[in-house]
Amino acid sequence: MPTPRNRPARGSSEGPRAKTPSPGKAEATALVVVESPAKAKSIQKMLGAGYEVRASRGHVADLPERELGVDVERGFAPTYEVKKDKKPVVEELKRAAQGRRLLIATDPDREGEAIGWHLARLLGRDPQEPLRVEFHEITPKVVREAVARPRPIDQNLVDAQQARRVLDRLLGYNLSPLLSLEFRKRALSAGRVQSVALRLVVEREEAIEAFRPEAYWTLEGRFAVEGQELAASLHEVEGRRLWTGQGDKEGRLHLQSEAEAQALAEAMRGLPFRVAQVETKERRKAPPPPFTTSTLQQAASSRLGYTASRTMRIAQRLYEGVDLPEGTVGLITYMRTDSVRVSPEALQAAREAIAQAFGPAYLPESPRVYKNRREGVQDAHEAIRPTDPRRTPEGVRPYLSEEEYRLYDLIWRRFLASQMREALYDQTVVLLQDQGEKPRFTFRAAGSVLRFEGYLKAWGREGEEEEEAPVPAVAQGAEARLLGVRPEGHTTEPPPRYTDASLVKAMEELGIGRPSTYAPTLETLEKRGYVERKGRTLLPTPLGRQVTRYLKERFPQVVAYEFTARMEDRLDQIEEGKAPWPQVVWEFYEPFLGELAQVPKKTCPRCGRPLELKVSRFGQFLGCTGYPGCTYTEPLEKKEAEAIGEACPRCGRPLLRKEGRYGSFIACSGYPECDYTRDDGKATGHTCPKCGGRVLEKRSRRGKPYYRCESCDFLSFYPLLDKPCPACGWPLAGKGEGACLNPSCPAHDPRLQPSPREERAKASGKGGKPKGKARASSPKPPQDWADLIPFLPELPPEERQAVEALAQGEALSEEGAKLAKRALFKLRMRKGRARKEVAPT
């Protein structure tokens, strides 16, 4: 296979001549480029004079936006362009780099390496020069040591990122338009990791729906033993273990009804029992290892309720630097890692912090060393830990936001706990049996007592297994009297829905995705409308189910767990220099092409050629591939009107729900004879304080709810409460006690009033159908009037008169403005239909 050829980036011409540097920067002999401005600020303070630190603000170059940008015939050679919004940044960096030593200190991962490679090329430097530095933590010592030891760009890391980017482009460029065609909906996408993660969520929901609960019964007994009362559960009957809803039922006794349980209870009443066995042992529970990216996201989800993307945003700030009295310093090490390795210096610092904070009794004899359980882990970075364990959460709390403090506290406690002694439990198990020749019934009582907290002193017991109540001390062989036995009914539970924590854990266990992809994947699923949140759980939407069903049917390898995990391993081999990246891309692309070729194409109703997704300045639409020979087009999102079961209040004909430019609305089926319309929304039960009309709950394009009157311009972006304002009687809105919406009321909260920007959006139609004065405002005279004149005879007389007056620049009344707007809409729709009706040449 031909080797890839990296074409020079376009759009990177030299900018204007550099300005004279300020006196403070004239002494800088080296330019250090990082990714984020916050990181640049922190590192500038640490390096001081002699260095100028600037930010690239993420990726500066990428594949083109509106074309594939990958030469499939020439070894998948990518074409890179400077991103439009980054052209000024690149020009500034070029000027700053002139005559200076260049150091590229982007994030220490594949993405950072690729950004560094692009920067080196764009700034006219050889990537093989020693110009790459890595900051695994943002502290003065580490930053200065890294700057003193630069290295060349690691081409293996660049190739690994390049292969992932090319794969994602090949998949997205071919699949995303296909999904939009199939489901007639905009902004749909598929991805190598994203689609498999969606399949996990969908299949879990299907398993929950297919689940059939199964009843089972247990027996709880109370015994008198040596003057003490002991509670125990029925464990075995004639040597058969009782099934308690978990594990395999084969060979176990399954009590399916209360009658069976009651029969056993009657059989054992009055029988003499004895203590058959007492076993007491010490149980040790080892601490968990320090955080990796996935375990941090899991713990932040379960303990703090943070989503994966929120966790990573906060962690990024903690890594980049916080202003403390002693200076700016990063509080944690780099937060994208799948390794549990910790440096010897950090281990020693942790032991000192443990001794100081909790005492020497909590220190093990030697430092704990953890190994990754999963194969193929990249060990480039340490685990996520505090840069200095002596900085306690309470000590830095005044300099952090509340969410930063909570996440730092979690990371600090986990790291110290990982180097502390085990928790010690005294566990006791007591077995009681009837005293027949061949014992028939065996009851079991178990309990444990925490004898030494160990690592739990730092980590806490939240999320840990619940302790069992202690068992009274009894002697083996002692007589036991059954005081009572009670049957208890249970049903099996379906598997739980995924949360951020459990989905990330499942992806990690299956080998799908890598630390840098977990949070963006979950964010994309929610943004595309494939999943929605209910509390902390993730539910697939109907669209998410349909997309998964379609991909499983048409592209089984794209969403196959094993195939995706195997591809991740192959991509990791590129990073290790064990596989050429074009070959790995071809291993995925070849079977994908085979599946793509089997997908039936949607055809043009005029000429029979395939339809394709096209983009204009008005958005996406479907067009014939035979253009310009065939000019057939149709809207992408095409929904048929549906009856809502109501009659039009004007003419009595059925009302329909239709899809318009700004969402759904209710209209009369007798249009254009009857032009009755109203907003489509869920009734809230509230009446409008302005006109007495119904207040409806609607949703914006981004899915956020808002509340508006169906008859006037009353609008609220906050839910209305059931209690009115005591001062004026208007409804209160917001959370808790609420605030008054009435601008004339002394109790009014100005924050509840829509901003001027929101008002303009509402008036222009971007926030929904215009209301009140905004609706009645006169439109501008039409610039395409000459094209509309041929269709004037089709208008009713009053509408024709109004629109002709508008075209001549006359002032219109409120009613005239409404008629003119309606007429313009009809004329332009008729003009569009006329164009489509023209026979193809």
mmCIF file of N, CA and C in Angstrom, residues 466-521:
data_model
loop_
_atom_site.group_PDB
_atom_site.id
_atom_site.type_symbol
_atom_site.label_atom_id
_atom_site.label_comp_id
_atom_site.label_asym_id
_atom_site.label_seq_id
_atom_site.Cartn_x
_atom_site.Cartn_y
_atom_site.Cartn_z
ATOM 1 N N GLU A 466 -22.277 -2.357 52.457
ATOM 2 C CA GLU A 466 -22.853 -2.107 53.767
ATOM 3 C C GLU A 466 -22.374 -3.153 54.772
ATOM 4 N N GLU A 467 -22.121 -2.671 55.989
ATOM 5 C CA GLU A 467 -21.691 -3.598 57.034
ATOM 6 C C GLU A 467 -22.885 -4.421 57.510
ATOM 7 N N GLU A 468 -22.623 -5.685 57.833
ATOM 8 C CA GLU A 468 -23.664 -6.534 58.384
ATOM 9 C C GLU A 468 -23.739 -6.320 59.893
ATOM 10 N N ALA A 469 -24.942 -6.407 60.443
ATOM 11 C CA ALA A 469 -25.099 -6.228 61.882
ATOM 12 C C ALA A 469 -24.321 -7.312 62.618
ATOM 13 N N PRO A 470 -23.671 -6.967 63.723
ATOM 14 C CA PRO A 470 -22.889 -7.980 64.449
ATOM 15 C C PRO A 470 -23.770 -9.104 64.978
ATOM 16 N N VAL A 471 -23.182 -10.300 65.049
ATOM 17 C CA VAL A 471 -23.883 -11.486 65.541
ATOM 18 C C VAL A 471 -23.535 -11.682 67.017
ATOM 19 N N PRO A 472 -24.522 -11.940 67.880
ATOM 20 C CA PRO A 472 -24.201 -12.177 69.292
ATOM 21 C C PRO A 472 -23.230 -13.358 69.459
ATOM 22 N N ALA A 473 -22.384 -13.270 70.445
ATOM 23 C CA ALA A 473 -21.418 -14.354 70.713
ATOM 24 C C ALA A 473 -22.166 -15.561 71.294
ATOM 25 N N VAL A 474 -22.120 -16.681 70.603
ATOM 26 C CA VAL A 474 -22.764 -17.923 71.056
ATOM 27 C C VAL A 474 -21.755 -19.062 70.926
ATOM 28 N N ALA A 475 -21.964 -20.101 71.702
ATOM 29 C CA ALA A 475 -21.040 -21.240 71.691
ATOM 30 C C ALA A 475 -21.516 -22.299 70.713
ATOM 31 N N GLN A 476 -20.562 -22.917 70.019
ATOM 32 C CA GLN A 476 -20.902 -23.996 69.099
ATOM 33 C C GLN A 476 -21.461 -25.170 69.895
ATOM 34 N N GLY A 477 -22.578 -25.764 69.415
ATOM 35 C CA GLY A 477 -23.226 -26.873 70.095
ATOM 36 C C GLY A 477 -24.312 -26.446 71.057
ATOM 37 N N ALA A 478 -24.468 -25.103 71.277
ATOM 38 C CA ALA A 478 -25.474 -24.619 72.226
ATOM 39 C C ALA A 478 -26.880 -24.893 71.710
ATOM 40 N N GLU A 479 -27.831 -25.116 72.646
ATOM 41 C CA GLU A 479 -29.228 -25.335 72.296
ATOM 42 C C GLU A 479 -29.829 -24.034 71.742
ATOM 43 N N ALA A 480 -30.715 -24.167 70.775
ATOM 44 C CA ALA A 480 -31.388 -23.014 70.180
ATOM 45 C C ALA A 480 -32.863 -23.314 70.046
ATOM 46 N N ARG A 481 -33.697 -22.351 70.420
ATOM 47 C CA ARG A 481 -35.148 -22.526 70.341
ATOM 48 C C ARG A 481 -35.717 -21.556 69.290
ATOM 49 N N LEU A 482 -36.482 -22.120 68.376
ATOM 50 C CA LEU A 482 -37.084 -21.305 67.323
ATOM 51 C C LEU A 482 -38.253 -20.515 67.908
ATOM 52 N N LEU A 483 -38.118 -19.184 67.935
ATOM 53 C CA LEU A 483 -39.162 -18.331 68.484
ATOM 54 C C LEU A 483 -40.241 -18.022 67.447
ATOM 55 N N GLY A 484 -39.844 -17.958 66.215
ATOM 56 C CA GLY A 484 -40.804 -17.641 65.162
ATOM 57 C C GLY A 484 -40.102 -17.634 63.813
ATOM 58 N N VAL A 485 -40.901 -17.854 62.780
ATOM 59 C CA VAL A 485 -40.364 -17.827 61.417
ATOM 60 C C VAL A 485 -41.359 -17.094 60.527
ATOM 61 N N ARG A 486 -40.830 -16.218 59.673
ATOM 62 C CA ARG A 486 -41.701 -15.357 58.869
ATOM 63 C C ARG A 486 -41.331 -15.467 57.386
ATOM 64 N N PRO A 487 -42.283 -15.868 56.523
ATOM 65 C CA PRO A 487 -42.003 -15.873 55.073
ATOM 66 C C PRO A 487 -41.969 -14.443 54.533
ATOM 67 N N GLU A 488 -41.058 -14.184 53.607
ATOM 68 C CA GLU A 488 -40.960 -12.871 52.964
ATOM 69 C C GLU A 488 -40.904 -13.063 51.450
ATOM 70 N N GLY A 489 -41.765 -12.332 50.738
ATOM 71 C CA GLY A 489 -41.810 -12.419 49.288
ATOM 72 C C GLY A 489 -40.911 -11.387 48.624
ATOM 73 N N HIS A 490 -40.311 -11.765 47.517
ATOM 74 C CA HIS A 490 -39.423 -10.881 46.759
ATOM 75 C C HIS A 490 -39.664 -11.101 45.271
ATOM 76 N N THR A 491 -39.209 -10.164 44.466
ATOM 77 C CA THR A 491 -39.195 -10.347 43.006
ATOM 78 C C THR A 491 -37.826 -9.929 42.491
ATOM 79 N N THR A 492 -37.393 -10.589 41.440
ATOM 80 C CA THR A 492 -36.103 -10.244 40.844
ATOM 81 C C THR A 492 -36.185 -8.870 40.191
ATOM 82 N N GLU A 493 -35.061 -8.169 40.147
ATOM 83 C CA GLU A 493 -34.998 -6.816 39.609
ATOM 84 C C GLU A 493 -34.353 -6.821 38.229
ATOM 85 N N PRO A 494 -34.800 -5.931 37.330
ATOM 86 C CA PRO A 494 -34.162 -5.843 36.009
ATOM 87 C C PRO A 494 -32.779 -5.219 36.128
ATOM 88 N N PRO A 495 -31.951 -5.370 35.111
ATOM 89 C CA PRO A 495 -30.641 -4.716 35.170
ATOM 90 C C PRO A 495 -30.815 -3.210 35.251
ATOM 91 N N PRO A 496 -29.949 -2.505 35.961
ATOM 92 C CA PRO A 496 -30.112 -1.048 36.096
ATOM 93 C C PRO A 496 -29.761 -0.330 34.807
ATOM 94 N N ARG A 497 -30.378 0.824 34.609
ATOM 95 C CA ARG A 497 -30.007 1.657 33.467
ATOM 96 C C ARG A 497 -28.584 2.188 33.657
ATOM 97 N N TYR A 498 -27.983 2.521 32.542
ATOM 98 C CA TYR A 498 -26.633 3.068 32.608
ATOM 99 C C TYR A 498 -26.651 4.490 33.167
ATOM 100 N N THR A 499 -25.630 4.795 33.950
ATOM 101 C CA THR A 499 -25.291 6.167 34.315
ATOM 102 C C THR A 499 -23.977 6.496 33.616
ATOM 103 N N ASP A 500 -23.512 7.729 33.761
ATOM 104 C CA ASP A 500 -22.195 8.063 33.216
ATOM 105 C C ASP A 500 -21.147 7.101 33.749
ATOM 106 N N ALA A 501 -21.224 6.826 35.058
ATOM 107 C CA ALA A 501 -20.218 5.973 35.699
ATOM 108 C C ALA A 501 -20.247 4.561 35.146
ATOM 109 N N SER A 502 -21.427 3.940 35.097
ATOM 110 C CA SER A 502 -21.496 2.539 34.668
ATOM 111 C C SER A 502 -21.256 2.393 33.178
ATOM 112 N N LEU A 503 -21.634 3.407 32.371
ATOM 113 C CA LEU A 503 -21.382 3.318 30.926
ATOM 114 C C LEU A 503 -19.890 3.434 30.635
ATOM 115 N N VAL A 504 -19.215 4.355 31.305
ATOM 116 C CA VAL A 504 -17.757 4.472 31.134
ATOM 117 C C VAL A 504 -17.069 3.183 31.569
ATOM 118 N N LYS A 505 -17.548 2.612 32.663
ATOM 119 C CA LYS A 505 -16.953 1.352 33.141
ATOM 120 C C LYS A 505 -17.158 0.231 32.121
ATOM 121 N N ALA A 506 -18.361 0.149 31.547
ATOM 122 C CA ALA A 506 -18.638 -0.881 30.549
ATOM 123 C C ALA A 506 -17.776 -0.688 29.307
ATOM 124 N N MET A 507 -17.610 0.553 28.868
ATOM 125 C CA MET A 507 -16.775 0.831 27.698
ATOM 126 C C MET A 507 -15.326 0.444 27.969
ATOM 127 N N GLU A 508 -14.853 0.746 29.172
ATOM 128 C CA GLU A 508 -13.468 0.402 29.521
ATOM 129 C C GLU A 508 -13.282 -1.117 29.554
ATOM 130 N N GLU A 509 -14.239 -1.829 30.149
ATOM 131 C CA GLU A 509 -14.118 -3.287 30.240
ATOM 132 C C GLU A 509 -14.164 -3.949 28.869
ATOM 133 N N LEU A 510 -14.935 -3.374 27.942
ATOM 134 C CA LEU A 510 -15.024 -3.934 26.598
ATOM 135 C C LEU A 510 -13.874 -3.493 25.702
ATOM 136 N N GLY A 511 -13.075 -2.535 26.179
ATOM 137 C CA GLY A 511 -11.963 -2.040 25.366
ATOM 138 C C GLY A 511 -12.406 -1.081 24.290
ATOM 139 N N ILE A 512 -13.529 -0.377 24.523
ATOM 140 C CA ILE A 512 -14.081 0.559 23.538
ATOM 141 C C ILE A 512 -13.727 1.974 23.963
ATOM 142 N N GLY A 513 -13.028 2.694 23.104
ATOM 143 C CA GLY A 513 -12.648 4.055 23.445
ATOM 144 C C GLY A 513 -11.418 4.085 24.335
ATOM 145 N N ARG A 514 -10.940 5.276 24.595
ATOM 146 C CA ARG A 514 -9.760 5.506 25.414
ATOM 147 C C ARG A 514 -10.021 6.693 26.341
ATOM 148 N N PRO A 515 -9.156 6.977 27.305
ATOM 149 C CA PRO A 515 -9.454 8.025 28.287
ATOM 150 C C PRO A 515 -9.914 9.358 27.704
ATOM 151 N N SER A 516 -9.337 9.746 26.574
ATOM 152 C CA SER A 516 -9.691 11.052 26.001
ATOM 153 C C SER A 516 -11.053 11.041 25.314
ATOM 154 N N THR A 517 -11.644 9.860 25.083
ATOM 155 C CA THR A 517 -12.885 9.781 24.302
ATOM 156 C C THR A 517 -14.138 9.555 25.136
ATOM 157 N N TYR A 518 -14.007 9.134 26.391
ATOM 158 C CA TYR A 518 -15.202 8.800 27.170
ATOM 159 C C TYR A 518 -16.156 9.992 27.293
ATOM 160 N N ALA A 519 -15.655 11.120 27.806
ATOM 161 C CA ALA A 519 -16.528 12.276 28.028
ATOM 162 C C ALA A 519 -17.077 12.847 26.727
ATOM 163 N N PRO A 520 -16.253 13.065 25.673
ATOM 164 C CA PRO A 520 -16.825 13.576 24.420
ATOM 165 C C PRO A 520 -17.869 12.645 23.812
ATOM 166 N N THR A 521 -17.693 11.337 23.979
ATOM 167 C CA THR A 521 -18.667 10.388 23.429
ATOM 168 C C THR A 521 -20.018 10.558 24.097
#
